[in-house]
Coordinates of C-alpha atoms and ligand atoms in Angstrom, one line a residue:
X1 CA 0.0 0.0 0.0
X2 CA 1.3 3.8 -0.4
X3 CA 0.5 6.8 0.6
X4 CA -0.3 9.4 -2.7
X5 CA 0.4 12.8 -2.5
X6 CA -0.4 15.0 -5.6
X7 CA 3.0 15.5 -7.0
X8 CA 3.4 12.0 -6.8
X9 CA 0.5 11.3 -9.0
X10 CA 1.5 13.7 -11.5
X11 CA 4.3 12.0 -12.0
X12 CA 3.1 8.7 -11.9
X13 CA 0.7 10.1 -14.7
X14 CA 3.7 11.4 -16.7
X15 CA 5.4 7.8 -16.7
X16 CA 2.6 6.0 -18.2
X17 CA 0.9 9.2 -20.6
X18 CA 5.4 9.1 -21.8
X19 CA 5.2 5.2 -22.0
X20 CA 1.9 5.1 -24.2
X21 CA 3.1 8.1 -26.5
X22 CA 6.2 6.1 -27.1
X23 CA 4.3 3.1 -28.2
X24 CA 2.3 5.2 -30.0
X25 CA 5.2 7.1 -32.0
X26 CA 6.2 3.3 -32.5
X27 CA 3.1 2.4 -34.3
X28 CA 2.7 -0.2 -32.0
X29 CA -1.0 1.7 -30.3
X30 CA -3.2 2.9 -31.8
X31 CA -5.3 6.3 -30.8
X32 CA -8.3 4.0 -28.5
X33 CA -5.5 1.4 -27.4
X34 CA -3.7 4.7 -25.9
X35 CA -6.6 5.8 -24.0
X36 CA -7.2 2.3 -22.5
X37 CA -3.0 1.8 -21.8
X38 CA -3.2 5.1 -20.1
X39 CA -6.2 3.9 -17.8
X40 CA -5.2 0.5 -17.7
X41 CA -1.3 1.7 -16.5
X42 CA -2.3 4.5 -14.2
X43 CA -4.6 2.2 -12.1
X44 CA -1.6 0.0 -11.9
X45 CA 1.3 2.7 -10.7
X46 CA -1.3 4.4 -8.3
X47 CA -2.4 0.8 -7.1
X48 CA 1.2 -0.7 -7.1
X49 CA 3.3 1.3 -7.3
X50 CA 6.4 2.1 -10.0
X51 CA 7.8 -2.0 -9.2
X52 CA 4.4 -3.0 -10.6
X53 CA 3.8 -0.7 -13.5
X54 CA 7.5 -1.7 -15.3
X55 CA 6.1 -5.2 -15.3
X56 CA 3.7 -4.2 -17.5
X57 CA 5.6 -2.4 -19.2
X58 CA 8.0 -5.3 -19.5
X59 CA 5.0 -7.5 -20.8
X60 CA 4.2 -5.0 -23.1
X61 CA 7.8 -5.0 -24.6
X62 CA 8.1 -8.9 -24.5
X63 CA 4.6 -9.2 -26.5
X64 CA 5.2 -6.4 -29.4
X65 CA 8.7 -7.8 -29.9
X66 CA 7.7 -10.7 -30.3
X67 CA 4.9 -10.1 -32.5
X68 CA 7.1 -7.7 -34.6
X69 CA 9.9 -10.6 -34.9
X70 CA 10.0 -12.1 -38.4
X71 CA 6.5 -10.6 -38.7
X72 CA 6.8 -10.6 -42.6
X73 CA 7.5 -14.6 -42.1
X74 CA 4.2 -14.5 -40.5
X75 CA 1.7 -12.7 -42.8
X76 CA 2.9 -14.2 -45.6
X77 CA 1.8 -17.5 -43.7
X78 CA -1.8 -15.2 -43.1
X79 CA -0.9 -15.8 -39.4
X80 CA 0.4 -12.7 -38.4
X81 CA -1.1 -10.2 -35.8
X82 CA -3.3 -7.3 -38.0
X83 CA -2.2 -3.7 -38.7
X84 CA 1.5 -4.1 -37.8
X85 CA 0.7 -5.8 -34.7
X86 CA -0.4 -2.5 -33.4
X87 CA -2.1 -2.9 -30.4
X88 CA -6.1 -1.8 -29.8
X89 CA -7.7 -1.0 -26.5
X90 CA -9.8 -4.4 -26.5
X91 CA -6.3 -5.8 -26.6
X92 CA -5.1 -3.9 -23.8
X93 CA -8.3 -4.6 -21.5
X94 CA -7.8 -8.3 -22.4
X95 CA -4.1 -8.9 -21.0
X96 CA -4.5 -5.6 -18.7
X97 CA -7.7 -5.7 -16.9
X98 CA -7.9 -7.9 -14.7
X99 CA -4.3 -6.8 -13.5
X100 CA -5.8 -3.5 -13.7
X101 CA -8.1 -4.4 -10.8
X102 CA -6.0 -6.5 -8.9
X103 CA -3.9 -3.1 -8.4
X104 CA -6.5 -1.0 -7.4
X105 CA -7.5 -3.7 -5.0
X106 CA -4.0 -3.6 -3.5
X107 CA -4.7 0.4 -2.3
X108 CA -6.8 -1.3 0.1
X109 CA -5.3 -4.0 0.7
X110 CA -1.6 -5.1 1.2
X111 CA 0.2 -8.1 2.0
X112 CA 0.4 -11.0 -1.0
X113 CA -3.2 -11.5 -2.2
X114 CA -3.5 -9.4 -4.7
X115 CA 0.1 -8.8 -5.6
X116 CA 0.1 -13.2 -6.0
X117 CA -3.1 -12.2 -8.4
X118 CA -1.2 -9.7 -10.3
X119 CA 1.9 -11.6 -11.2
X120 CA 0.2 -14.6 -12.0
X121 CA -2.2 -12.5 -14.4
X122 CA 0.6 -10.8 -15.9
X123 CA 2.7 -14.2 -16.3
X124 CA -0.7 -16.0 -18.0
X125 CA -0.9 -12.8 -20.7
X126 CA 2.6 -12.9 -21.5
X127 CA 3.3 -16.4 -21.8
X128 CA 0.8 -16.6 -23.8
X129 CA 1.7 -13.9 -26.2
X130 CA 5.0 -15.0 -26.3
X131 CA 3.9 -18.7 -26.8
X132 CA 1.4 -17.8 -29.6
X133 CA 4.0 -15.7 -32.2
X134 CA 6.8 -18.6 -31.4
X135 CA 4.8 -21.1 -32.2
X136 CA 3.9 -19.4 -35.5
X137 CA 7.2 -20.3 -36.4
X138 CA 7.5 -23.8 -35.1
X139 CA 8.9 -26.6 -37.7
X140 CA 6.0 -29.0 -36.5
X141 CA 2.4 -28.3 -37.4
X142 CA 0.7 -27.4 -34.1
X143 CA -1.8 -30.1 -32.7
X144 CA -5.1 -29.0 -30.9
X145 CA -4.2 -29.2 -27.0
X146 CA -8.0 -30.9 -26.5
X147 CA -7.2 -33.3 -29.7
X148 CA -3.1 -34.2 -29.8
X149 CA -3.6 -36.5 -33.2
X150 CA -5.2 -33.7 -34.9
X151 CA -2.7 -31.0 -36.7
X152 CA -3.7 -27.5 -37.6
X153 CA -3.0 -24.6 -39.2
X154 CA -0.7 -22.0 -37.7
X155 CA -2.5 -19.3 -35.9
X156 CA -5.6 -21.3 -35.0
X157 CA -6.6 -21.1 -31.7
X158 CA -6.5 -23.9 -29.7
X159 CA -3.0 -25.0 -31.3
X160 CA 0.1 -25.6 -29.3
X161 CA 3.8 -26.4 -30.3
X162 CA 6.7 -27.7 -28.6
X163 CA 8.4 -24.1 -29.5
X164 CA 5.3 -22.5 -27.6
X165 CA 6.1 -24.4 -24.5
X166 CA 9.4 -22.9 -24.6
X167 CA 8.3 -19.5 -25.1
X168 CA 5.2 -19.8 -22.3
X169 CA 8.5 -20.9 -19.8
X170 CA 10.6 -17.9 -21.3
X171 CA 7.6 -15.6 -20.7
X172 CA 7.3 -17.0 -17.4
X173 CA 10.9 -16.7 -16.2
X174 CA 11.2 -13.2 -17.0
X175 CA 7.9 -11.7 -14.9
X176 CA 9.1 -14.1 -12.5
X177 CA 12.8 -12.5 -12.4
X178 CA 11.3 -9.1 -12.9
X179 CA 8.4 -9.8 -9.7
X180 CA 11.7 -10.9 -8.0
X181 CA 14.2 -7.9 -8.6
X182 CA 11.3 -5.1 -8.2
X183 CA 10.0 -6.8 -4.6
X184 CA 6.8 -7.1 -5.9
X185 CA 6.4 -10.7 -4.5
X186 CA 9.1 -10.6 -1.5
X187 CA 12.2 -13.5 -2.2
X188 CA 13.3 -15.1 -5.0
X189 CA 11.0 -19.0 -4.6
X190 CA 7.6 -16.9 -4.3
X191 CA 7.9 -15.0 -7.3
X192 CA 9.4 -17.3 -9.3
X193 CA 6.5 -20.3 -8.3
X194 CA 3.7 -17.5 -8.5
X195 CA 4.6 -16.7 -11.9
X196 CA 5.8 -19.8 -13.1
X197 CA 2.5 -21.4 -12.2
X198 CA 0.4 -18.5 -13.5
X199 CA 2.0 -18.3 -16.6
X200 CA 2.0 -22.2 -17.4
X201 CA -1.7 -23.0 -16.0
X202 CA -2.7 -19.5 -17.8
X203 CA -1.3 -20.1 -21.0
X204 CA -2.8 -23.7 -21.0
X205 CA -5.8 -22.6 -20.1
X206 CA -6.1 -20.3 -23.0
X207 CA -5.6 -22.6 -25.4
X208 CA -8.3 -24.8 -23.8
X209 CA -10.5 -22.1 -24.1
X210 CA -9.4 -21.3 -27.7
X211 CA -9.9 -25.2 -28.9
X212 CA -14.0 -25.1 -26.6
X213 CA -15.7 -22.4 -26.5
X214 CA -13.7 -19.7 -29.2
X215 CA -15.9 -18.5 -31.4
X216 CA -14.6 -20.5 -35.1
X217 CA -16.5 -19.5 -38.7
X218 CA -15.7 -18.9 -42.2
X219 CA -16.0 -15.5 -44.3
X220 CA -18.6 -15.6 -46.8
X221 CA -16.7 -13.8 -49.5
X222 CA -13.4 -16.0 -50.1
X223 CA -14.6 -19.2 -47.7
X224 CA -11.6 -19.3 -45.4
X225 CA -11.9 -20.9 -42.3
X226 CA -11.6 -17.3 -39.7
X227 CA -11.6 -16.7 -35.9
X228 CA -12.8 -13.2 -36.8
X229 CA -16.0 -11.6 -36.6
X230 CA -15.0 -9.9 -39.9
X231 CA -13.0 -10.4 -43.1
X232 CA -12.3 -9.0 -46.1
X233 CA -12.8 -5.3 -45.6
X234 CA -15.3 -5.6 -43.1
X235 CA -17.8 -8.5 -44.6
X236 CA -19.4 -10.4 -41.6
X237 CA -18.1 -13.9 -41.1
X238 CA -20.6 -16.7 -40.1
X239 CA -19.9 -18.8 -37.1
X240 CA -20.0 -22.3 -37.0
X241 CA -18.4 -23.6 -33.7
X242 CA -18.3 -22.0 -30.3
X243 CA -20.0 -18.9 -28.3
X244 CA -21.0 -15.9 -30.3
X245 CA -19.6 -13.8 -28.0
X246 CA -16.2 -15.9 -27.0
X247 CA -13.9 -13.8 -29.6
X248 CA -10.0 -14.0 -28.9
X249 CA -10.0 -11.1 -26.6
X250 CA -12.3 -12.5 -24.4
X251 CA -10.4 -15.8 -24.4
X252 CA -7.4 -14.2 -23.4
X253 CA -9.2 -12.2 -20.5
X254 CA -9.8 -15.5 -19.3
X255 CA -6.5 -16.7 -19.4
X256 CA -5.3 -14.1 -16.9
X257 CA -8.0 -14.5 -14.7
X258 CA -7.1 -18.6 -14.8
X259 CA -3.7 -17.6 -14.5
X260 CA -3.5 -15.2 -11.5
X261 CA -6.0 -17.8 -9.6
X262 CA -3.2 -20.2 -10.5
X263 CA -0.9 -18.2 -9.4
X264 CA -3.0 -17.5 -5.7
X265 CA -2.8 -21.2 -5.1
X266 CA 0.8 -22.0 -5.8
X267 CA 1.7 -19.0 -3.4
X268 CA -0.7 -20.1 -0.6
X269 CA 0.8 -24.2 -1.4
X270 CA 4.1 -22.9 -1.0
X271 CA 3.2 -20.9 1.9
X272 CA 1.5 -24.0 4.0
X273 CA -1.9 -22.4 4.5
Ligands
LIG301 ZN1 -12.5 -13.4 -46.5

């Protein structure tokens, strides 16, 4: 918990308005992602504190590089992220929300509840960012987690690779290290279980949730299978698995609320209770 004087939140507001500009002049937010990265990062400084807002901004970093590595690779496959892998605000409430309110929750309450939440939230949305653009460029075809023998195509929800393991458990390691050298978590095992745990379980989770209950159709102009709720400039695609409303942001929410749940349990394992 800390104690907020004005100057202090001026500040504070500076760091994240300077952060999201950046990203901005980047071309990797756009002009609604920046509004919702500004809310979404000020609730986290004021509620955290500075240790907790450079893990998301670490997260942030980790994603869009990865999204942005051998990106041309990846659209020539169709399977890379859209416009540049710029990022829009349902993107940003989708891996930053819940760890949005998780922080604010922290203002009233200290001690390793919500900070357990946070980092395991955090871990879930950047493994599996991490794990979903490396596995793009995974030699094997990935397999449905739900259905091993069946093979599909890159990009389709649901799919996992050995190479998206690795990058769920590099995610994972890094907001573990980071959770570690910032004192959000106190020690070295905590942090490291917490988001080792919520990173794994989360990213898991997510593609459980992308093989169920995704939304899956096809666009009605060139026939191609799509996750989307629109394709070619803006045509409604028909839906022909899943819940209407279960799009990929929604399924990624998810996996950070899985994830920092995950997370919560490991700690209070670990801890004995
Ligand atoms: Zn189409």
């Amino acid at each position: 918990m800390i104690q907020l004087d004005l100057t202090v939140a001026l500040v504070m507001l500076a760091v994240v308005v300077l952060f999201a500009l950046a990203a901005i002049l980047l071309r990797v937010l756009d002009g609604r992602g920046f509004l919702a990265s500004v809310a979404v990062g000020y609730s986290i400084i004021v509620g955290g504190g500075l240790g907790w807002f450079i893990i998301v901004a670490v997260f942030f970093t980790l994603g869009v590089g990865f999204t942005l590595y051998k990106y041309e690779y990846k659209k020539r496959m169709g399977a890379a992220q859209e416009k540049g892998g710029a990022r829009n605000w349902p993107n940003i409430l989708a891996n930053g929300g819940a760890a949005s309110i998780f922080a604010l929750a922290e203002l009233f309450s200290g001690g390793l509840l919500f900070a357990a939440l946070f980092v395991g939230s955090m871990a879930a949305a950047a493994s599996d960012t991490v794990s979903t653009e490396l596995g793009l460029l995974s030699k094997f075809k990935p397999r449905l987690l739900i259905r091993p023998r069946s093979p599909v195509p890159p990009g389709t929800s649901g799919g996992v690779t050995p190479l998206g393991f690795v990058g769920a458990f590099f995610a994972s390691l890094v907001i573990g290290v980071m959770a570690s050298l910032l004192g959000v978590i106190p020690g070295v095992l905590l942090p490291l279980v917490a988001a080792l745990a919520g990173g794994l379980v989360g990213s898991v989770a997510d593609s459980f949730y992308g093989a169920t209950i995704q939304r899956k159709g096809f666009c009605i102009v060139c026939g191609k299978p799509v996750e989307n709720l629109t394709h070619c400039g803006g045509e409604p695609t028909r839906r022909t698995r899943g819940f209407s409303f279960v799009e990929n942001n929604i399924v990624n929410l998810l996996g950070s609320v899985t994830g920092a749940l995950a997370s919560l349990i490991s700690i209070l394992l670990l801890m004995g209770h």
